[in-house]
């Protein structure tokens, strides 16, 4: 039996990565399969992602910035629209389990023939209470209670966190109720941004190598010999992933053209289909990161999620992938594969023996 992990997407089906931060989003997809993201005490990683995007949006290259330029970039981020308010669960709403319902009325004018023009009368008619405004189901309320004290970059992040724990129909039905349970909190304060700046400076000492951040976040890198061994056959990759869970994969490879007509029906396993899409070499020295989710039942292809189109699972021919990845491993600067070293053998990640 082959393995397929329920690696969550980074957002809804229309979301793509923001800026040159595929390393962050691929890591987020892999790590969230095991634990909350970012890891406790390391929320600076989210700020590094945001400020990296802010720098790129301003036409600057991170590799060319000195200490002063990094400081200016951080100061610019503090005053920009990118530094949006976070949202946080309102503890009072969490205790009651539903929002306080004030009397809601719609005012309709009486028929003109019944109105005294000198003293127009209006009649209140109570509006219907929507099902979404009723108390939340106990299991959904329990999930919200567990979010107390945490801050999120928006309600989409909250919904994605609840995805997998509850059905899509339930989340859609109670979305307005969930949204009403959250309030805006303060923006990133100066202390948080200063901590991010120090991490940027430390990161630069390591040549902005993504592996440096990944190891700080609880990932373990595979050396080239181990990578080549794991990629020598689908059976060996399958066995490795059954022990370690899904893999972070960074290399000069990115998505080629999607073949929407060639698909595998995984509805009975993960609820949707996977589309065929090869991984092709990127132009120049740029690299890209994806999350490898599993191996096909026939053991002839791999499944993966790409940060740019994370709402879908794609598959590509294993031999073509291993050959391409093996060739780029000859480059001493290429990224390797990583897995979450505290993943407990992947047992906390929802997996399917497909």
mmCIF file of N, CA, C and O in Angstrom, residues 200-265:
data_model
loop_
_atom_site.group_PDB
_atom_site.id
_atom_site.type_symbol
_atom_site.label_atom_id
_atom_site.label_comp_id
_atom_site.label_asym_id
_atom_site.label_seq_id
_atom_site.Cartn_x
_atom_site.Cartn_y
_atom_site.Cartn_z
ATOM 1 N N UNK A 200 16.408 38.595 10.431
ATOM 2 C CA UNK A 200 16.850 38.866 9.062
ATOM 3 C C UNK A 200 18.372 39.004 9.005
ATOM 4 O O UNK A 200 19.036 38.457 8.118
ATOM 5 N N UNK A 201 18.914 39.757 9.953
ATOM 6 C CA UNK A 201 20.367 39.976 9.981
ATOM 7 C C UNK A 201 21.096 38.662 10.212
ATOM 8 O O UNK A 201 22.119 38.377 9.571
ATOM 9 N N UNK A 202 20.555 37.839 11.109
ATOM 10 C CA UNK A 202 21.162 36.532 11.353
ATOM 11 C C UNK A 202 21.034 35.644 10.123
ATOM 12 O O UNK A 202 21.971 34.909 9.765
ATOM 13 N N UNK A 203 19.890 35.720 9.469
ATOM 14 C CA UNK A 203 19.646 34.922 8.270
ATOM 15 C C UNK A 203 20.629 35.292 7.159
ATOM 16 O O UNK A 203 21.135 34.439 6.444
ATOM 17 N N UNK A 204 20.912 36.596 7.052
ATOM 18 C CA UNK A 204 21.819 37.050 5.996
ATOM 19 C C UNK A 204 23.225 36.495 6.182
ATOM 20 O O UNK A 204 23.953 36.243 5.220
ATOM 21 N N UNK A 205 23.623 36.294 7.443
ATOM 22 C CA UNK A 205 24.949 35.719 7.715
ATOM 23 C C UNK A 205 25.069 34.335 7.098
ATOM 24 O O UNK A 205 26.182 33.869 6.843
ATOM 25 N N UNK A 206 23.924 33.688 6.887
ATOM 26 C CA UNK A 206 23.902 32.350 6.294
ATOM 27 C C UNK A 206 23.509 32.407 4.818
ATOM 28 O O UNK A 206 23.043 31.414 4.257
ATOM 29 N N UNK A 207 23.701 33.580 4.219
ATOM 30 C CA UNK A 207 23.432 33.728 2.793
ATOM 31 C C UNK A 207 21.971 33.603 2.420
ATOM 32 O O UNK A 207 21.645 33.238 1.291
ATOM 33 N N UNK A 208 21.064 33.929 3.361
ATOM 34 C CA UNK A 208 19.625 33.787 3.157
ATOM 35 C C UNK A 208 19.257 32.368 2.731
ATOM 36 O O UNK A 208 18.302 32.163 1.967
ATOM 37 N N UNK A 209 20.029 31.399 3.203
ATOM 38 C CA UNK A 209 19.746 29.995 2.888
ATOM 39 C C UNK A 209 18.457 29.571 3.587
ATOM 40 O O UNK A 209 18.319 29.732 4.807
ATOM 41 N N UNK A 210 17.539 29.034 2.829
ATOM 42 C CA UNK A 210 16.247 28.647 3.408
ATOM 43 C C UNK A 210 16.416 27.512 4.411
ATOM 44 O O UNK A 210 15.661 27.413 5.381
ATOM 45 N N UNK A 211 17.408 26.668 4.164
ATOM 46 C CA UNK A 211 17.637 25.566 5.083
ATOM 47 C C UNK A 211 17.945 26.030 6.495
ATOM 48 O O UNK A 211 17.601 25.354 7.470
ATOM 49 N N UNK A 212 18.601 27.199 6.634
ATOM 50 C CA UNK A 212 18.909 27.725 7.959
ATOM 51 C C UNK A 212 17.630 27.998 8.741
ATOM 52 O O UNK A 212 17.519 27.645 9.924
ATOM 53 N N UNK A 213 16.643 28.609 8.081
ATOM 54 C CA UNK A 213 15.370 28.884 8.756
ATOM 55 C C UNK A 213 14.597 27.603 9.023
ATOM 56 O O UNK A 213 13.985 27.444 10.080
ATOM 57 N N UNK A 214 14.622 26.684 8.067
ATOM 58 C CA UNK A 214 13.868 25.450 8.242
ATOM 59 C C UNK A 214 14.366 24.644 9.435
ATOM 60 O O UNK A 214 13.576 24.100 10.205
ATOM 61 N N UNK A 215 15.684 24.566 9.602
ATOM 62 C CA UNK A 215 16.212 23.813 10.745
ATOM 63 C C UNK A 215 15.863 24.505 12.059
ATOM 64 O O UNK A 215 15.640 23.840 13.075
ATOM 65 N N UNK A 216 15.799 25.840 12.050
ATOM 66 C CA UNK A 216 15.383 26.569 13.247
ATOM 67 C C UNK A 216 13.924 26.295 13.586
ATOM 68 O O UNK A 216 13.509 26.421 14.742
ATOM 69 N N UNK A 217 13.141 25.920 12.579
ATOM 70 C CA UNK A 217 11.707 25.709 12.760
ATOM 71 C C UNK A 217 11.348 24.250 12.981
ATOM 72 O O UNK A 217 10.184 23.875 12.895
ATOM 73 N N UNK A 218 12.344 23.422 13.246
ATOM 74 C CA UNK A 218 12.058 22.029 13.568
ATOM 75 C C UNK A 218 12.115 21.084 12.396
ATOM 76 O O UNK A 218 11.623 19.951 12.493
ATOM 77 N N UNK A 219 12.684 21.525 11.267
ATOM 78 C CA UNK A 219 12.839 20.641 10.117
ATOM 79 C C UNK A 219 14.229 20.003 10.137
ATOM 80 O O UNK A 219 15.186 20.582 10.667
ATOM 81 N N UNK A 220 14.321 18.854 9.534
ATOM 82 C CA UNK A 220 15.608 18.176 9.402
ATOM 83 C C UNK A 220 15.888 17.946 7.923
ATOM 84 O O UNK A 220 15.040 17.423 7.193
ATOM 85 N N UNK A 221 17.055 18.360 7.490
ATOM 86 C CA UNK A 221 17.418 18.222 6.087
ATOM 87 C C UNK A 221 17.986 16.856 5.772
ATOM 88 O O UNK A 221 18.628 16.223 6.606
ATOM 89 N N UNK A 222 17.727 16.388 4.559
ATOM 90 C CA UNK A 222 18.316 15.139 4.097
ATOM 91 C C UNK A 222 19.605 15.466 3.343
ATOM 92 O O UNK A 222 19.627 16.374 2.520
ATOM 93 N N UNK A 223 20.666 14.734 3.633
ATOM 94 C CA UNK A 223 21.871 14.965 2.845
ATOM 95 C C UNK A 223 21.659 14.376 1.454
ATOM 96 O O UNK A 223 20.683 13.672 1.182
ATOM 97 N N UNK A 224 22.573 14.671 0.548
ATOM 98 C CA UNK A 224 22.366 14.290 -0.851
ATOM 99 C C UNK A 224 22.336 12.775 -1.036
ATOM 100 O O UNK A 224 21.556 12.265 -1.848
ATOM 101 N N UNK A 225 23.142 12.052 -0.269
ATOM 102 C CA UNK A 225 23.142 10.596 -0.398
ATOM 103 C C UNK A 225 21.798 10.019 0.026
ATOM 104 O O UNK A 225 21.243 9.134 -0.627
ATOM 105 N N UNK A 226 21.274 10.541 1.152
ATOM 106 C CA UNK A 226 19.971 10.062 1.627
ATOM 107 C C UNK A 226 18.876 10.414 0.635
ATOM 108 O O UNK A 226 17.975 9.610 0.368
ATOM 109 N N UNK A 227 18.963 11.633 0.070
ATOM 110 C CA UNK A 227 17.959 12.052 -0.906
ATOM 111 C C UNK A 227 17.984 11.152 -2.126
ATOM 112 O O UNK A 227 16.946 10.701 -2.611
ATOM 113 N N UNK A 228 19.186 10.891 -2.630
ATOM 114 C CA UNK A 228 19.304 10.047 -3.816
ATOM 115 C C UNK A 228 18.805 8.637 -3.542
ATOM 116 O O UNK A 228 18.176 8.005 -4.391
ATOM 117 N N UNK A 229 19.065 8.146 -2.325
ATOM 118 C CA UNK A 229 18.606 6.806 -1.965
ATOM 119 C C UNK A 229 17.077 6.765 -1.909
ATOM 120 O O UNK A 229 16.446 5.841 -2.421
ATOM 121 N N UNK A 230 16.480 7.800 -1.297
ATOM 122 C CA UNK A 230 15.019 7.845 -1.189
ATOM 123 C C UNK A 230 14.367 7.966 -2.559
ATOM 124 O O UNK A 230 13.246 7.482 -2.773
ATOM 125 N N UNK A 231 15.079 8.610 -3.495
ATOM 126 C CA UNK A 231 14.521 8.810 -4.823
ATOM 127 C C UNK A 231 14.939 7.733 -5.815
ATOM 128 O O UNK A 231 14.645 7.842 -7.001
ATOM 129 N N UNK A 232 15.592 6.694 -5.337
ATOM 130 C CA UNK A 232 16.031 5.642 -6.253
ATOM 131 C C UNK A 232 14.870 4.761 -6.713
ATOM 132 O O UNK A 232 14.955 4.098 -7.741
ATOM 133 N N UNK A 233 13.779 4.775 -5.960
ATOM 134 C CA UNK A 233 12.582 4.039 -6.374
ATOM 135 C C UNK A 233 11.387 4.575 -5.595
ATOM 136 O O UNK A 233 11.535 5.136 -4.501
ATOM 137 N N UNK A 234 10.202 4.399 -6.153
ATOM 138 C CA UNK A 234 9.008 4.853 -5.445
ATOM 139 C C UNK A 234 8.802 4.057 -4.162
ATOM 140 O O UNK A 234 8.275 4.572 -3.178
ATOM 141 N N UNK A 235 9.205 2.798 -4.157
ATOM 142 C CA UNK A 235 9.047 1.977 -2.953
ATOM 143 C C UNK A 235 9.868 2.545 -1.802
ATOM 144 O O UNK A 235 9.409 2.590 -0.656
ATOM 145 N N UNK A 236 11.082 3.004 -2.103
ATOM 146 C CA UNK A 236 11.935 3.557 -1.048
ATOM 147 C C UNK A 236 11.420 4.922 -0.593
ATOM 148 O O UNK A 236 11.457 5.242 0.599
ATOM 149 N N UNK A 237 10.935 5.727 -1.541
ATOM 150 C CA UNK A 237 10.354 7.011 -1.157
ATOM 151 C C UNK A 237 9.105 6.784 -0.323
ATOM 152 O O UNK A 237 8.881 7.465 0.685
ATOM 153 N N UNK A 238 8.293 5.836 -0.709
ATOM 154 C CA UNK A 238 7.076 5.501 0.016
ATOM 155 C C UNK A 238 7.401 5.070 1.443
ATOM 156 O O UNK A 238 6.772 5.533 2.407
ATOM 157 N N UNK A 239 8.404 4.212 1.601
ATOM 158 C CA UNK A 239 8.802 3.733 2.928
ATOM 159 C C UNK A 239 9.332 4.877 3.778
ATOM 160 O O UNK A 239 9.046 4.969 4.977
ATOM 161 N N UNK A 240 10.104 5.777 3.161
ATOM 162 C CA UNK A 240 10.656 6.915 3.896
ATOM 163 C C UNK A 240 9.545 7.834 4.388
ATOM 164 O O UNK A 240 9.543 8.275 5.539
ATOM 165 N N UNK A 241 8.577 8.103 3.529
ATOM 166 C CA UNK A 241 7.498 9.017 3.900
ATOM 167 C C UNK A 241 6.567 8.402 4.934
ATOM 168 O O UNK A 241 5.953 9.123 5.733
ATOM 169 N N UNK A 242 6.442 7.080 4.964
ATOM 170 C CA UNK A 242 5.611 6.436 5.980
ATOM 171 C C UNK A 242 6.210 6.633 7.368
ATOM 172 O O UNK A 242 5.501 6.628 8.375
ATOM 173 N N UNK A 243 7.530 6.821 7.416
ATOM 174 C CA UNK A 243 8.198 7.041 8.699
ATOM 175 C C UNK A 243 8.213 8.518 9.063
ATOM 176 O O UNK A 243 7.955 8.896 10.207
ATOM 177 N N UNK A 244 8.495 9.389 8.080
ATOM 178 C CA UNK A 244 8.761 10.796 8.372
ATOM 179 C C UNK A 244 7.653 11.764 7.974
ATOM 180 O O UNK A 244 7.718 12.941 8.317
ATOM 181 N N UNK A 245 6.663 11.299 7.249
ATOM 182 C CA UNK A 245 5.605 12.212 6.854
ATOM 183 C C UNK A 245 5.902 12.901 5.535
ATOM 184 O O UNK A 245 6.840 12.540 4.819
ATOM 185 N N UNK A 246 5.104 13.924 5.182
ATOM 186 C CA UNK A 246 5.309 14.646 3.920
ATOM 187 C C UNK A 246 6.641 15.384 3.917
ATOM 188 O O UNK A 246 7.222 15.656 4.967
ATOM 189 N N UNK A 247 7.112 15.738 2.728
ATOM 190 C CA UNK A 247 8.447 16.317 2.581
ATOM 191 C C UNK A 247 8.390 17.725 2.000
ATOM 192 O O UNK A 247 7.577 18.023 1.116
ATOM 193 N N UNK A 248 9.273 18.576 2.515
ATOM 194 C CA UNK A 248 9.527 19.887 1.904
ATOM 195 C C UNK A 248 10.594 19.669 0.837
ATOM 196 O O UNK A 248 11.625 19.051 1.090
ATOM 197 N N UNK A 249 10.358 20.154 -0.360
ATOM 198 C CA UNK A 249 11.291 19.930 -1.465
ATOM 199 C C UNK A 249 11.584 21.250 -2.152
ATOM 200 O O UNK A 249 10.687 21.874 -2.721
ATOM 201 N N UNK A 250 12.829 21.699 -2.103
ATOM 202 C CA UNK A 250 13.236 22.932 -2.756
ATOM 203 C C UNK A 250 14.282 22.661 -3.819
ATOM 204 O O UNK A 250 15.260 21.958 -3.570
ATOM 205 N N UNK A 251 14.068 23.196 -5.018
ATOM 206 C CA UNK A 251 15.010 22.968 -6.117
ATOM 207 C C UNK A 251 14.676 23.913 -7.262
ATOM 208 O O UNK A 251 13.655 24.607 -7.215
ATOM 209 N N UNK A 252 15.515 23.950 -8.304
ATOM 210 C CA UNK A 252 15.193 24.753 -9.502
ATOM 211 C C UNK A 252 14.140 24.065 -10.371
ATOM 212 O O UNK A 252 14.301 23.939 -11.575
ATOM 213 N N UNK A 253 13.076 23.572 -9.754
ATOM 214 C CA UNK A 253 11.978 22.934 -10.472
ATOM 215 C C UNK A 253 10.661 23.582 -10.063
ATOM 216 O O UNK A 253 10.454 23.886 -8.887
ATOM 217 N N UNK A 254 9.793 23.823 -11.011
ATOM 218 C CA UNK A 254 8.477 24.380 -10.704
ATOM 219 C C UNK A 254 7.445 23.759 -11.644
ATOM 220 O O UNK A 254 7.783 23.000 -12.553
ATOM 221 N N UNK A 255 6.185 24.111 -11.446
ATOM 222 C CA UNK A 255 5.102 23.508 -12.211
ATOM 223 C C UNK A 255 5.199 23.839 -13.693
ATOM 224 O O UNK A 255 5.434 24.987 -14.076
ATOM 225 N N UNK A 256 5.002 22.821 -14.512
ATOM 226 C CA UNK A 256 4.870 23.029 -15.940
ATOM 227 C C UNK A 256 3.401 23.216 -16.280
ATOM 228 O O UNK A 256 2.586 23.549 -15.416
ATOM 229 N N UNK A 257 3.008 22.972 -17.529
ATOM 230 C CA UNK A 257 1.589 23.115 -17.910
ATOM 231 C C UNK A 257 0.726 22.025 -17.282
ATOM 232 O O UNK A 257 1.092 20.845 -17.298
ATOM 233 N N UNK A 258 -0.402 22.419 -16.717
ATOM 234 C CA UNK A 258 -1.323 21.469 -16.100
ATOM 235 C C UNK A 258 -2.123 20.752 -17.185
ATOM 236 O O UNK A 258 -2.658 21.380 -18.101
ATOM 237 N N UNK A 259 -2.179 19.455 -17.092
ATOM 238 C CA UNK A 259 -2.986 18.649 -18.010
ATOM 239 C C UNK A 259 -4.321 18.367 -17.323
ATOM 240 O O UNK A 259 -4.474 17.370 -16.617
ATOM 241 N N UNK A 260 -5.279 19.265 -17.521
ATOM 242 C CA UNK A 260 -6.564 19.161 -16.825
ATOM 243 C C UNK A 260 -7.376 17.958 -17.276
ATOM 244 O O UNK A 260 -8.326 17.552 -16.597
ATOM 245 N N UNK A 261 -7.015 17.398 -18.411
ATOM 246 C CA UNK A 261 -7.759 16.250 -18.927
ATOM 247 C C UNK A 261 -7.255 14.927 -18.371
ATOM 248 O O UNK A 261 -7.890 13.888 -18.554
ATOM 249 N N UNK A 262 -6.087 14.958 -17.729
ATOM 250 C CA UNK A 262 -5.524 13.740 -17.146
ATOM 251 C C UNK A 262 -5.569 13.867 -15.636
ATOM 252 O O UNK A 262 -4.879 14.702 -15.060
ATOM 253 N N UNK A 263 -6.388 13.075 -15.021
ATOM 254 C CA UNK A 263 -6.603 13.219 -13.578
ATOM 255 C C UNK A 263 -6.746 11.855 -12.931
ATOM 256 O O UNK A 263 -7.021 10.849 -13.596
ATOM 257 N N UNK A 264 -6.563 11.851 -11.629
ATOM 258 C CA UNK A 264 -6.792 10.649 -10.834
ATOM 259 C C UNK A 264 -7.889 10.965 -9.829
ATOM 260 O O UNK A 264 -7.816 11.971 -9.113
ATOM 261 N N UNK A 265 -8.873 10.125 -9.757
ATOM 262 C CA UNK A 265 -9.998 10.354 -8.862
ATOM 263 C C UNK A 265 -9.643 9.861 -7.462
ATOM 264 O O UNK A 265 -9.608 8.665 -7.199
#
